Short mmCIF file of C-alpha atoms (C1' of nucleotides) in Angstrom, two decimals:
data_model
loop_
_atom_site.label_atom_id
_atom_site.label_comp_id
_atom_site.label_asym_id
_atom_site.label_seq_id
_atom_site.Cartn_x
_atom_site.Cartn_y
_atom_site.Cartn_z
CA UNK A 159 -45.71 -20.34 20.72
CA UNK A 160 -43.67 -22.34 18.27
CA UNK A 161 -40.62 -20.45 17.01
CA UNK A 162 -39.20 -20.66 13.54
CA UNK A 163 -36.14 -22.84 13.03
CA UNK A 164 -33.74 -22.10 10.20
CA UNK A 165 -33.38 -24.81 7.60
CA UNK A 166 -29.65 -25.14 8.25
CA UNK A 167 -30.48 -26.12 11.85
CA UNK A 168 -33.38 -28.42 10.94
CA UNK A 169 -31.16 -30.42 8.61
CA UNK A 170 -28.47 -30.63 11.31
CA UNK A 171 -30.97 -31.80 13.93
CA UNK A 172 -29.80 -34.78 15.98
CA UNK A 173 -33.26 -36.35 16.13
CA UNK A 174 -36.67 -36.19 14.51
CA UNK A 175 -39.03 -33.65 16.08
CA UNK A 176 -42.82 -33.79 16.51
CA UNK A 177 -43.37 -30.14 15.69
CA UNK A 178 -41.22 -27.55 13.91
CA UNK A 179 -41.87 -24.27 12.12
CA UNK A 180 -39.93 -23.55 8.92
CA UNK A 181 -40.21 -20.56 6.61
CA UNK A 182 -38.79 -19.97 3.20
CA UNK A 183 -39.19 -19.45 -0.51
CA UNK A 184 -40.45 -22.22 -2.80
CA UNK A 185 -37.76 -23.53 -5.15
CA UNK A 186 -39.74 -26.34 -6.78
CA UNK A 187 -42.92 -28.36 -6.40
CA UNK A 188 -43.67 -31.91 -7.56
CA UNK A 189 -47.21 -33.24 -7.38
CA UNK A 190 -48.57 -36.70 -6.76
CA UNK A 191 -52.24 -37.57 -6.89
CA UNK A 192 -52.80 -37.21 -3.17
CA UNK A 193 -49.89 -35.02 -2.10
CA UNK A 194 -47.12 -32.69 -3.22
CA UNK A 195 -43.41 -32.37 -2.58
CA UNK A 196 -42.42 -28.76 -2.02
CA UNK A 197 -38.81 -27.71 -1.62
CA UNK A 198 -38.20 -24.51 0.27
CA UNK A 199 -35.01 -22.56 0.85
CA UNK A 200 -34.48 -19.83 3.42
CA UNK A 201 -30.94 -18.79 2.53
CA UNK A 202 -29.48 -20.19 5.74
CA UNK A 203 -27.71 -22.87 3.73
CA UNK A 204 -27.41 -24.26 0.23
CA UNK A 205 -29.75 -27.19 0.86
CA UNK A 206 -33.53 -27.04 0.52
CA UNK A 207 -36.02 -28.47 2.98
CA UNK A 208 -38.48 -30.95 1.46
CA UNK A 209 -42.07 -30.47 2.59
CA UNK A 210 -44.71 -33.16 2.24
CA UNK A 211 -48.11 -31.53 1.67
CA UNK A 212 -50.98 -34.00 1.81
CA UNK A 213 -54.43 -33.39 0.34
CA UNK A 214 -56.02 -33.27 3.79
CA UNK A 215 -54.57 -29.78 4.32
CA UNK A 216 -57.50 -27.34 4.47
CA UNK A 217 -55.86 -25.10 1.84
CA UNK A 218 -54.47 -27.93 -0.31
CA UNK A 219 -56.02 -26.38 -3.42
CA UNK A 220 -53.82 -23.31 -2.97
CA UNK A 221 -50.80 -25.33 -1.85
CA UNK A 222 -51.08 -27.42 -5.02
CA UNK A 223 -50.56 -24.24 -7.02
CA UNK A 224 -47.53 -22.92 -5.13
CA UNK A 225 -45.17 -21.52 -7.73
CA UNK A 226 -41.40 -21.12 -7.71
CA UNK A 227 -40.52 -17.96 -5.79
CA UNK A 228 -43.58 -18.00 -3.49
CA UNK A 229 -43.06 -17.55 0.25
CA UNK A 230 -44.50 -19.86 2.90
CA UNK A 231 -44.49 -20.81 6.56
CA UNK A 232 -44.77 -24.53 7.25
CA UNK A 233 -45.64 -26.20 10.54
CA UNK A 234 -45.29 -29.95 10.90
CA UNK A 235 -43.25 -32.92 12.03
CA UNK A 236 -39.58 -33.27 11.17
CA UNK A 237 -39.29 -36.91 10.11
CA UNK A 238 -36.71 -39.10 8.42
CA UNK A 239 -37.10 -38.89 4.68
CA UNK A 240 -38.01 -41.96 2.64
CA UNK A 241 -36.24 -40.49 -0.35
CA UNK A 242 -32.51 -40.79 -0.73
CA UNK A 243 -31.46 -37.20 -1.25
CA UNK A 244 -32.08 -35.78 2.20
CA UNK A 245 -31.94 -36.98 5.76
CA UNK A 246 -35.02 -35.16 7.00
CA UNK A 247 -38.24 -33.74 5.60
CA UNK A 248 -41.26 -32.03 7.12
CA UNK A 249 -44.75 -33.50 6.94
CA UNK A 250 -46.92 -30.40 6.91
CA UNK A 251 -49.82 -29.90 9.29
CA UNK A 252 -50.30 -26.33 8.26
CA UNK A 253 -48.94 -24.29 5.35
CA UNK A 254 -49.42 -20.55 5.49
CA UNK A 255 -48.87 -18.85 2.16
CA UNK A 256 -47.34 -15.41 2.64
CA UNK A 257 -47.26 -14.52 -1.02
CA UNK A 258 -47.82 -16.36 -4.28
CA UNK A 259 -45.22 -15.46 -6.93
CA UNK A 260 -46.89 -14.77 -10.28
CA UNK A 261 -45.95 -16.78 -13.35
CA UNK A 262 -43.52 -14.14 -14.59
CA UNK A 263 -41.09 -14.81 -11.71
CA UNK A 264 -37.81 -14.57 -13.61
CA UNK A 265 -35.89 -17.36 -11.88
CA UNK A 266 -36.70 -20.72 -13.37
CA UNK A 267 -35.85 -24.19 -12.19
CA UNK A 268 -32.84 -24.32 -14.47
CA UNK A 269 -29.40 -22.86 -14.95
CA UNK A 270 -29.33 -19.22 -15.97
CA UNK A 271 -26.38 -17.40 -17.51
CA UNK A 272 -24.39 -15.02 -15.29
CA UNK A 273 -25.04 -12.25 -17.81
CA UNK A 274 -28.80 -12.68 -17.48
CA UNK A 275 -28.64 -12.87 -13.68
CA UNK A 276 -26.72 -9.58 -13.63
CA UNK A 277 -29.78 -7.95 -15.16
CA UNK A 278 -31.79 -9.18 -12.15
CA UNK A 279 -29.16 -8.62 -9.49
CA UNK A 280 -31.93 -7.93 -6.98
CA UNK A 281 -33.22 -11.51 -7.36
CA UNK A 282 -30.07 -13.49 -8.10
CA UNK A 283 -29.21 -14.15 -4.43
CA UNK A 284 -32.23 -16.49 -4.49
CA UNK A 285 -30.34 -18.88 -6.77
CA UNK A 286 -28.08 -21.64 -5.49
CA UNK A 287 -24.90 -20.18 -6.93
CA UNK A 288 -25.41 -16.59 -5.80
CA UNK A 289 -26.80 -17.62 -2.44
CA UNK A 290 -23.58 -19.58 -1.98
CA UNK A 291 -21.42 -16.70 -3.19
CA UNK A 292 -22.90 -14.24 -0.73
CA UNK A 293 -22.77 -16.63 2.18
CA UNK A 294 -19.07 -17.02 1.36
CA UNK A 295 -18.73 -13.23 1.17
CA UNK A 296 -20.10 -12.95 4.69
CA UNK A 297 -17.91 -15.77 6.00
CA UNK A 298 -14.83 -14.25 4.37
CA UNK A 299 -15.52 -10.83 5.92
CA UNK A 300 -15.80 -12.46 9.30
CA UNK A 301 -12.64 -14.51 8.75
CA UNK A 302 -10.70 -11.35 7.95
CA UNK A 303 -11.87 -9.57 11.07
CA UNK A 304 -11.19 -12.69 13.11
CA UNK A 305 -7.67 -13.04 11.73
CA UNK A 306 -6.70 -9.48 12.61
CA UNK A 307 -8.55 -9.29 15.91
CA UNK A 308 -6.97 -12.54 17.12
CA UNK A 309 -3.59 -10.95 16.46
CA UNK A 310 -4.38 -7.73 18.30
CA UNK A 311 -4.84 -5.53 15.23
CA UNK A 312 -7.18 -2.58 15.81
CA UNK A 313 -9.94 -1.88 13.29
CA UNK A 314 -9.70 1.72 12.08
CA UNK A 315 -12.41 3.54 10.11
CA UNK A 316 -10.66 5.76 7.61
CA UNK A 317 -12.73 8.46 5.88
CA UNK A 318 -14.76 7.86 2.74
CA UNK A 319 -14.66 11.50 1.66
CA UNK A 320 -11.19 12.87 1.18
CA UNK A 321 -9.80 16.32 0.57
CA UNK A 322 -6.49 15.26 -0.88
CA UNK A 323 -6.93 14.62 -4.58
CA UNK A 324 -3.48 13.13 -4.72
CA UNK A 325 -3.47 9.75 -3.03
CA UNK A 326 -2.03 8.62 -6.31
CA UNK A 327 -3.89 5.35 -6.61
CA UNK A 328 -6.17 6.27 -9.49
CA UNK A 329 -8.86 8.54 -10.88
CA UNK A 330 -11.30 9.81 -8.28
CA UNK A 331 -15.01 10.53 -8.11
CA UNK A 332 -15.74 14.12 -7.18
CA UNK A 333 -18.18 14.91 -4.40
CA UNK A 334 -19.89 18.29 -4.54
CA UNK A 335 -23.03 20.18 -3.55
CA UNK A 336 -22.43 22.91 -6.15
CA UNK A 337 -25.05 23.43 -8.84
CA UNK A 338 -23.55 21.57 -11.80
CA UNK A 339 -25.56 23.60 -14.28
CA UNK A 340 -24.38 26.92 -12.94
CA UNK A 341 -21.39 26.63 -10.57
CA UNK A 342 -19.96 29.76 -8.93
CA UNK A 343 -16.90 31.00 -10.82
CA UNK A 344 -13.74 32.93 -10.03
CA UNK A 345 -12.84 36.00 -12.14
CA UNK A 346 -10.54 33.79 -14.25
CA UNK A 347 -13.44 31.47 -15.09
CA UNK A 348 -12.44 28.52 -12.90
CA UNK A 349 -14.96 27.00 -10.54
CA UNK A 350 -14.94 28.66 -7.10
CA UNK A 351 -14.66 25.71 -4.74
CA UNK A 352 -14.55 27.99 -1.71
CA UNK A 353 -18.31 27.99 -2.05
CA UNK A 354 -18.55 24.19 -2.14
CA UNK A 355 -19.62 22.20 0.93
CA UNK A 356 -16.10 21.69 2.28
CA UNK A 357 -14.76 24.96 0.90
CA UNK A 358 -12.49 23.00 -1.43
CA UNK A 359 -12.71 20.10 -3.91
CA UNK A 360 -13.69 16.79 -2.33
CA UNK A 361 -13.53 13.21 -3.61
CA UNK A 362 -14.37 9.64 -2.66
CA UNK A 363 -11.39 7.80 -1.23
CA UNK A 364 -9.22 5.57 -3.41
CA UNK A 365 -7.31 4.19 -0.43
CA UNK A 366 -7.25 4.54 3.32
CA UNK A 367 -3.57 3.76 3.53
CA UNK A 368 -2.12 7.19 4.34
CA UNK A 369 -4.69 7.64 7.12
CA UNK A 370 -4.10 4.08 8.25
CA UNK A 371 -0.38 4.73 8.62
CA UNK A 372 -1.12 7.53 11.06
CA UNK A 373 -3.08 5.15 13.27
CA UNK A 374 -0.45 2.40 13.01
CA UNK A 375 1.99 4.99 14.33
CA UNK A 376 -0.20 5.31 17.41
CA UNK A 377 -2.06 2.04 18.01
CA UNK A 378 0.66 -0.23 16.67
CA UNK A 379 -1.05 -2.76 14.41
CA UNK A 380 -4.20 -1.65 12.65
CA UNK A 381 -6.36 -2.64 9.71
CA UNK A 382 -9.04 -0.99 7.64
CA UNK A 383 -11.86 -2.79 5.84
CA UNK A 384 -14.18 -0.61 3.84
CA UNK A 385 -15.39 0.58 0.47
CA UNK A 386 -13.07 2.23 -2.01
CA UNK A 387 -13.86 4.08 -5.22
CA UNK A 388 -11.99 4.36 -8.50
CA UNK A 389 -13.25 6.36 -11.45
CA UNK A 390 -11.01 4.50 -13.90
CA UNK A 391 -12.66 3.56 -17.15
CA UNK A 392 -11.66 -0.06 -16.62
CA UNK A 393 -13.76 -2.59 -18.46
CA UNK A 394 -12.47 -5.90 -17.21
CA UNK A 395 -13.69 -8.85 -15.19
CA UNK A 396 -11.38 -7.81 -12.34
CA UNK A 397 -12.26 -4.11 -11.82
CA UNK A 398 -15.22 -2.30 -10.32
CA UNK A 399 -15.76 1.39 -9.58
CA UNK A 400 -16.82 0.56 -6.02
CA UNK A 401 -15.06 -2.25 -4.23
CA UNK A 402 -13.95 -3.22 -0.75
CA UNK A 403 -10.38 -3.16 0.40
CA UNK A 404 -8.53 -4.43 3.44
CA UNK A 405 -5.46 -2.43 4.41
CA UNK A 406 -3.43 -3.59 7.41
CA UNK A 407 -0.53 -1.49 8.66
CA UNK A 408 2.05 -2.53 11.25
CA UNK A 409 4.38 -0.30 13.24
CA UNK A 410 7.87 -1.64 13.99
CA UNK A 411 7.69 -3.98 11.00
CA UNK A 412 9.68 -4.47 7.82
CA UNK A 413 8.96 -5.93 4.38
CA UNK A 414 9.50 -9.49 5.64
CA UNK A 415 6.99 -9.06 8.45
CA UNK A 416 4.65 -7.69 5.80
CA UNK A 417 5.04 -10.74 3.55
CA UNK A 418 4.54 -13.07 6.52
CA UNK A 419 1.34 -11.27 7.45
CA UNK A 420 -0.02 -11.37 3.90
CA UNK A 421 0.67 -15.08 3.52
CA UNK A 422 -0.73 -15.94 6.96
CA UNK A 423 -3.88 -13.95 6.27
CA UNK A 424 -4.60 -15.52 2.88
CA UNK A 425 -4.01 -19.03 4.14
CA UNK A 426 -6.07 -18.42 7.30
CA UNK A 427 -9.02 -17.11 5.30
CA UNK A 428 -8.91 -19.99 2.82
CA UNK A 429 -8.87 -22.51 5.67
CA UNK A 430 -11.65 -20.74 7.55
CA UNK A 431 -14.00 -20.42 4.57
CA UNK A 432 -13.39 -24.00 3.37
CA UNK A 433 -14.47 -25.12 6.81
CA UNK A 434 -17.42 -22.78 7.39
CA UNK A 435 -18.85 -22.90 3.86
CA UNK A 436 -18.09 -26.47 2.91
CA UNK A 437 -21.27 -27.07 0.87
CA UNK A 438 -21.02 -23.73 -0.90
CA UNK A 439 -17.37 -24.26 -1.90
CA UNK A 440 -18.27 -27.74 -3.11
CA UNK A 441 -20.93 -26.24 -5.39
CA UNK A 442 -18.35 -23.88 -6.90
CA UNK A 443 -15.86 -26.67 -7.52
CA UNK A 444 -18.58 -28.77 -9.11
CA UNK A 445 -20.27 -26.17 -11.31
CA UNK A 446 -18.02 -23.11 -11.58
CA UNK A 447 -14.34 -24.08 -11.55
CA UNK A 448 -13.31 -27.76 -11.51
CA UNK A 449 -9.77 -26.83 -10.43
CA UNK A 450 -10.98 -24.85 -7.40
CA UNK A 451 -10.41 -27.52 -4.75
CA UNK A 452 -6.85 -28.12 -5.95
CA UNK A 453 -6.11 -24.41 -5.93
CA UNK A 454 -7.49 -23.94 -2.43
CA UNK A 455 -5.80 -27.04 -1.03
CA UNK A 456 -2.50 -25.93 -2.53
CA UNK A 457 -2.83 -22.57 -0.79
CA UNK A 458 -3.87 -24.20 2.47
CA UNK A 459 -1.08 -26.78 2.53
CA UNK A 460 1.94 -25.02 1.01
CA UNK A 461 3.90 -21.91 1.78
CA UNK A 462 4.06 -19.23 -0.89
CA UNK A 463 7.08 -18.91 -3.15
CA UNK A 464 9.13 -15.75 -2.51
CA UNK A 465 11.42 -14.12 -5.05
CA UNK A 466 12.72 -10.69 -5.93
CA UNK A 467 11.60 -8.75 -8.95
CA UNK A 468 15.05 -9.24 -10.49
CA UNK A 469 14.75 -13.01 -10.05
CA UNK A 470 11.26 -12.96 -11.51
CA UNK A 471 12.51 -11.26 -14.66
CA UNK A 472 15.36 -13.81 -14.93
CA UNK A 473 12.95 -16.74 -14.53
CA UNK A 474 10.76 -15.42 -17.31
CA UNK A 475 13.69 -14.67 -19.60
CA UNK A 476 15.05 -18.21 -19.15
CA UNK A 477 11.61 -19.81 -19.50
CA UNK A 478 11.74 -19.82 -23.28
CA UNK A 479 8.11 -18.75 -23.24
CA UNK A 480 7.04 -16.16 -25.77
CA UNK A 481 5.48 -13.19 -24.01
CA UNK A 482 3.58 -10.43 -25.74
CA UNK A 483 5.62 -7.98 -23.66
CA UNK A 484 9.22 -9.16 -23.38
CA UNK A 485 10.30 -9.36 -19.74
CA UNK A 486 13.14 -6.88 -19.20
CA UNK A 487 14.46 -5.29 -16.02
CA UNK A 488 12.55 -2.07 -15.45
CA UNK A 489 9.21 -3.03 -16.97
CA UNK A 490 6.04 -3.10 -14.94
CA UNK A 491 4.72 -6.64 -14.69
CA UNK A 492 1.87 -7.39 -17.05
CA UNK A 493 -1.05 -9.68 -16.36
CA UNK A 494 0.56 -12.36 -18.55
CA UNK A 495 3.77 -12.21 -16.47
CA UNK A 496 1.96 -12.43 -13.14
CA UNK A 497 -0.09 -15.36 -14.31
CA UNK A 498 2.90 -17.17 -15.79
CA UNK A 499 4.74 -17.01 -12.48
CA UNK A 500 1.81 -18.15 -10.33
CA UNK A 501 0.12 -20.58 -12.71
CA UNK A 502 2.91 -22.14 -14.74
CA UNK A 503 6.27 -21.66 -13.04
CA UNK A 504 5.47 -22.01 -9.32
CA UNK A 505 1.94 -23.45 -9.60
CA UNK A 506 1.06 -21.71 -6.32
CA UNK A 507 0.93 -18.18 -4.95
CA UNK A 508 4.19 -16.28 -5.25
CA UNK A 509 5.35 -13.10 -3.52
CA UNK A 510 7.55 -10.82 -5.62
CA UNK A 511 9.48 -8.08 -3.82
CA UNK A 512 12.05 -5.30 -4.36
CA UNK A 513 10.70 -3.59 -7.45
CA UNK A 514 12.49 -0.79 -9.34
CA UNK A 515 11.52 2.49 -7.66
CA UNK A 516 10.41 4.00 -10.98
CA UNK A 517 7.35 1.76 -11.24
CA UNK A 518 6.20 2.05 -7.64
CA UNK A 519 4.58 4.66 -5.38
CA UNK A 520 6.37 7.53 -3.60
CA UNK A 521 5.84 6.22 -0.06
CA UNK A 522 7.68 2.93 -0.53
CA UNK A 523 10.98 2.51 1.31
CA UNK A 524 14.18 2.86 -0.70
CA UNK A 525 16.43 -0.19 -0.49
CA UNK A 526 20.18 0.10 0.12
CA UNK A 527 20.91 -0.46 -3.58
CA UNK A 528 19.23 2.89 -4.27
CA UNK A 529 17.53 1.29 -7.27
CA UNK A 530 14.71 -0.74 -5.79
CA UNK A 531 12.04 -0.18 -3.15
CA UNK A 532 10.78 -2.56 -0.47
CA UNK A 533 7.53 -3.34 -2.26
CA UNK A 534 5.86 -6.73 -2.49
CA UNK A 535 3.00 -8.16 -4.54
CA UNK A 536 1.21 -11.43 -3.88
CA UNK A 537 0.38 -13.09 -7.20
CA UNK A 538 -2.11 -15.94 -7.32
CA UNK A 539 -3.25 -18.28 -10.09
CA UNK A 540 -6.08 -17.03 -12.33
CA UNK A 541 -6.35 -13.59 -10.67
CA UNK A 542 -2.84 -12.17 -10.88
CA UNK A 543 -2.21 -9.48 -8.28
CA UNK A 544 -4.18 -10.17 -5.12
CA UNK A 545 -2.20 -8.02 -2.71
CA UNK A 546 0.11 -5.05 -3.13
CA UNK A 547 2.15 -3.81 -0.19
CA UNK A 548 5.38 -2.30 1.00
CA UNK A 549 7.55 -1.20 3.83
CA UNK A 550 6.97 2.54 4.04
CA UNK A 551 9.70 5.15 3.78
CA UNK A 552 10.11 6.23 7.40
CA UNK A 553 13.12 8.55 6.86
CA UNK A 554 11.82 12.12 6.78
CA UNK A 555 14.42 13.59 4.40
CA UNK A 556 14.22 10.71 1.93
CA UNK A 557 10.41 10.82 1.82
CA UNK A 558 10.41 14.58 1.34
CA UNK A 559 12.93 14.22 -1.47
CA UNK A 560 10.75 11.58 -3.19
CA UNK A 561 7.72 13.87 -2.99
CA UNK A 562 9.72 16.69 -4.58
CA UNK A 563 11.22 14.43 -7.27
CA UNK A 564 7.79 13.35 -8.39
CA UNK A 565 6.55 16.94 -8.62
CA UNK A 566 4.02 16.46 -5.85
CA UNK A 567 3.05 19.32 -3.55
CA UNK A 568 4.77 19.01 -0.19
CA UNK A 569 2.11 21.14 1.56
CA UNK A 570 -0.57 18.54 0.69
CA UNK A 571 1.44 15.93 2.61
CA UNK A 572 2.53 17.94 5.62
CA UNK A 573 0.29 15.91 7.94
CA UNK A 574 1.64 12.68 6.44
CA UNK A 575 5.24 13.89 6.84
CA UNK A 576 4.54 14.68 10.50
CA UNK A 577 4.49 10.96 11.24
CA UNK A 578 8.12 10.87 10.05
CA UNK A 579 8.99 14.07 11.85
CA UNK A 580 7.77 13.01 15.29
CA UNK A 581 8.91 9.60 16.49
CA UNK A 582 9.15 7.93 13.09
CA UNK A 583 9.37 4.13 13.12
CA UNK A 584 9.81 1.46 10.47
CA UNK A 585 6.37 0.31 9.40
CA UNK A 586 4.79 -1.73 6.63
CA UNK A 587 1.39 -2.70 5.27
CA UNK A 588 -0.55 -3.85 2.26
CA UNK A 589 -3.81 -3.54 0.38
CA UNK A 590 -5.98 -6.52 -0.45
CA UNK A 591 -8.85 -6.36 -2.91
CA UNK A 592 -11.69 -8.10 -1.11
CA UNK A 593 -13.54 -9.03 -4.30
CA UNK A 594 -10.40 -10.55 -5.78
CA UNK A 595 -10.10 -12.73 -2.71
CA UNK A 596 -13.74 -13.69 -3.29
CA UNK A 597 -12.92 -14.66 -6.87
CA UNK A 598 -10.00 -16.76 -5.64
CA UNK A 599 -12.22 -18.56 -3.12
CA UNK A 600 -15.24 -19.21 -5.32
CA UNK A 601 -13.70 -19.61 -8.76
CA UNK A 602 -16.16 -17.01 -10.03
CA UNK A 603 -14.45 -15.30 -12.94
CA UNK A 604 -16.16 -11.90 -12.97
CA UNK A 605 -15.97 -9.31 -10.18
CA UNK A 606 -19.55 -8.30 -11.00
CA UNK A 607 -20.70 -11.65 -9.67
CA UNK A 608 -19.05 -11.53 -6.25
CA UNK A 609 -20.39 -8.10 -5.18
CA UNK A 610 -24.14 -7.74 -4.49
CA UNK A 611 -24.88 -4.73 -6.69
CA UNK A 612 -21.86 -4.05 -8.90
CA UNK A 613 -20.91 -0.57 -10.05
CA UNK A 614 -18.91 -0.45 -13.28
CA UNK A 615 -18.48 2.10 -16.11
CA UNK A 616 -21.85 2.92 -17.71
CA UNK A 617 -23.64 0.63 -15.28
CA UNK A 618 -25.41 1.88 -12.15
CA UNK A 619 -28.57 -0.14 -11.48
CA UNK A 620 -30.43 -1.21 -8.36
"C1'" U B 191 -9.89 3.91 -23.60
"C1'" C B 192 -8.08 0.20 -27.57
"C1'" C B 193 -8.89 -4.66 -30.35
"C1'" G B 194 -12.46 -8.54 -31.36
"C1'" A B 195 -17.15 -11.08 -31.02
"C1'" C B 196 -22.18 -11.08 -30.03
"C1'" U B 197 -27.60 -8.98 -29.77
"C1'" U B 198 -33.76 -13.95 -32.73
"C1'" A B 199 -39.85 -16.41 -27.74
"C1'" G B 200 -39.62 -15.42 -20.43
"C1'" C B 201 -34.48 -18.25 -20.50
"C1'" U B 202 -30.55 -20.96 -23.54
"C1'" C B 203 -29.77 -21.13 -28.53
"C1'" A B 204 -30.39 -22.83 -34.08
"C1'" G B 205 -31.63 -20.38 -38.49
"C1'" U B 206 -25.96 -17.36 -44.60
"C1'" G B 207 -31.28 -13.52 -49.44
"C1'" G B 208 -37.53 -16.39 -50.60
"C1'" U B 209 -44.13 -17.73 -45.51
"C1'" A B 210 -39.74 -17.26 -38.04
"C1'" G B 211 -37.63 -22.81 -35.29
"C1'" A B 212 -36.01 -26.20 -31.03
"C1'" G B 213 -35.21 -27.31 -25.88
"C1'" C B 214 -36.43 -25.47 -21.22
"C1'" A B 215 -39.99 -22.27 -18.57
"C1'" A B 216 -45.22 -20.89 -18.24
"C1'" U B 217 -50.58 -22.60 -18.74
"C1'" C B 218 -53.98 -26.99 -18.92
"C1'" G B 219 -54.50 -32.30 -18.35
"C1'" G B 220 -52.52 -37.25 -16.92
"C1'" C B 221 -49.28 -40.43 -13.89
"C1'" U B 222 -45.93 -41.45 -10.13
"C1'" G B 223 -42.50 -41.26 -2.46
"C1'" U B 224 -40.80 -37.48 -6.02
"C1'" U B 225 -35.38 -35.29 -6.30
"C1'" A B 226 -33.83 -29.28 -11.79
"C1'" A B 227 -39.48 -35.97 -11.65
"C1'" C B 228 -41.98 -38.05 -16.00
"C1'" C B 229 -45.84 -38.15 -20.37
"C1'" G B 230 -49.27 -35.29 -23.57
"C1'" A B 231 -51.41 -30.69 -25.30
"C1'" U B 232 -51.53 -25.28 -25.53
"C1'" U B 233 -49.67 -20.40 -25.37
"C1'" G B 234 -45.70 -17.42 -26.69
"C1'" G B 235 -41.56 -13.29 -31.62
"C1'" U B 236 -41.90 -5.19 -34.27
"C1'" C B 237 -35.35 -11.02 -35.17
"C1'" G B 238 -31.26 -4.47 -30.26
"C1'" C B 239 -32.28 0.67 -32.59
"C1'" U B 240 -31.85 3.95 -37.03
"C1'" G B 241 -30.88 4.26 -42.01
"C1'" G B 242 -29.30 1.90 -46.68
"C1'" U B 243 -28.78 -2.09 -50.77
"C1'" U B 244 -32.50 -5.53 -53.05
"C1'" C B 245 -38.45 -7.49 -56.49
"C1'" G B 246 -37.68 -9.47 -51.50
"C1'" A B 247 -33.43 -8.61 -45.43
"C1'" G B 248 -33.28 -12.18 -39.11
"C1'" C B 249 -29.35 -12.99 -42.95
"C1'" C B 250 -25.71 -8.00 -46.97
"C1'" C B 251 -23.76 -2.57 -45.84
"C1'" A B 252 -23.27 1.92 -42.48
"C1'" G B 253 -24.06 4.42 -37.89
"C1'" C B 254 -25.60 4.10 -32.80
"C1'" A B 255 -26.54 1.43 -28.20
"C1'" G B 256 -25.86 -2.60 -24.98
"C1'" U B 257 -23.44 -7.16 -23.48
"C1'" C B 258 -19.28 -10.42 -23.49
"C1'" G B 259 -13.91 -11.73 -24.20
"C1'" G B 260 -8.86 -9.83 -24.38
"C1'" A B 261 -5.49 -5.53 -23.39
"C1'" G B 262 -4.22 -1.06 -20.61
"C1'" C B 263 -4.96 1.23 -15.61
"C1'" C B 264 -4.96 -1.26 -10.88
"C1'" A B 265 -7.17 -3.94 -5.80
#
RNA sequence: UCCGACUUAGCUCAGUGGUAGAGCAAUCGGCUGUUAACCGAUUGGUCGCUGGUUCGAGCCCAGCAGUCGGAGCCA
């Protein structure tokens, strides 16, 4: 029984072979008088396999009509190709047609716009560009796990459904089993959540960080890698309602360890994907972003710039550049500022740290100046903020005071404060938007095109 | 959510008030170890929706919807 070989392996074969079995989807067909060239792709790699179908095949009449999108199994000899564009091709002895795609198959043998392909997101992975993108997505996921596992980080599964509606990272999606048309009500008219599934309001997580910290304070170094949900009405090329986030957390670590980890991880992943997905990355640099190779090589070969927030503001003030929002100590950095620093001033990724406490989250560690917190952002060309992290406030009294200052409810955080009450240690971590990393690696400009079935405001298809 | 642009054939687009066009795709035929092959023919449209102005609207006006770009929020 002859077993199927993937096209990626056939094309890598060291020698010709008398008999192979290949399966795939037809990309294009070119006919001669006595035979046809059929190119099939099985998703295992960017390249197609060229099939020679001669008119002595018993079903040549059907083979001659194979349309783009049809699925076939081909048995034959793997031989050296006479044509110049491929090393090997298969001379078919038998072509089994699984399914003939009708003439309204939406993918044509030409370039389609990304906007159109979004309307057929269920079929777009069958194109060169999206096939490449989602092979890279897989390779990048693996690279991330590999990076952390090689360094002894433990993978922690933090919950998707959360009961604290105050993680503070953005608007949340509510999860309920109550009858929306007629919810149970309290005497004062408010909805009676005691009758809901969990007996209280529930939401989809916006971050696993607080849970992750608890496990770092037990297992040492941990990371999470999972879906995250934000109900923000953000209509940009860089935001989705459902996206994947990586959140490492290290016990016995400070902000400098955190920056080292972030830089090592980004550079490791870039190296790994450039190696594993060479053909795919080449396609992106050829057809999507001509500057991609330079950007990736710069990341691979150079360390990141590191400055403080105060220095960043000074650099921008002295730059003479006209910003829409004037850089001034105390402002939150705008997209234009982030991109100026990474794209124009440093021309490589830059890590900015020690931000004013007013513009950062409650759990970030207060610096000795009592003005800034030990927060750090990794800014990269084209994307802006790729990573946001911090050393966490490990001092019980200071953290409690911050929670009070910001008008948050201490009782909601009692479990979180316990980690500071019992054997508190310095610890630090960060959050990385997986899709933003994908955009960095592929040059693809819209987040909707690096996630298989994107969820964005007013858009929930497939 | 705010600002701006766009919406015409299956796809990508042209068409600035007077009988709806091109390229590609598809279909049919020809030719060729071809490379998103090539040559010829054919098919294909309620011009986003609703209303208005006009003798006449794809084109002008208003509303709505969707898409895209930028901004905010952030990953």
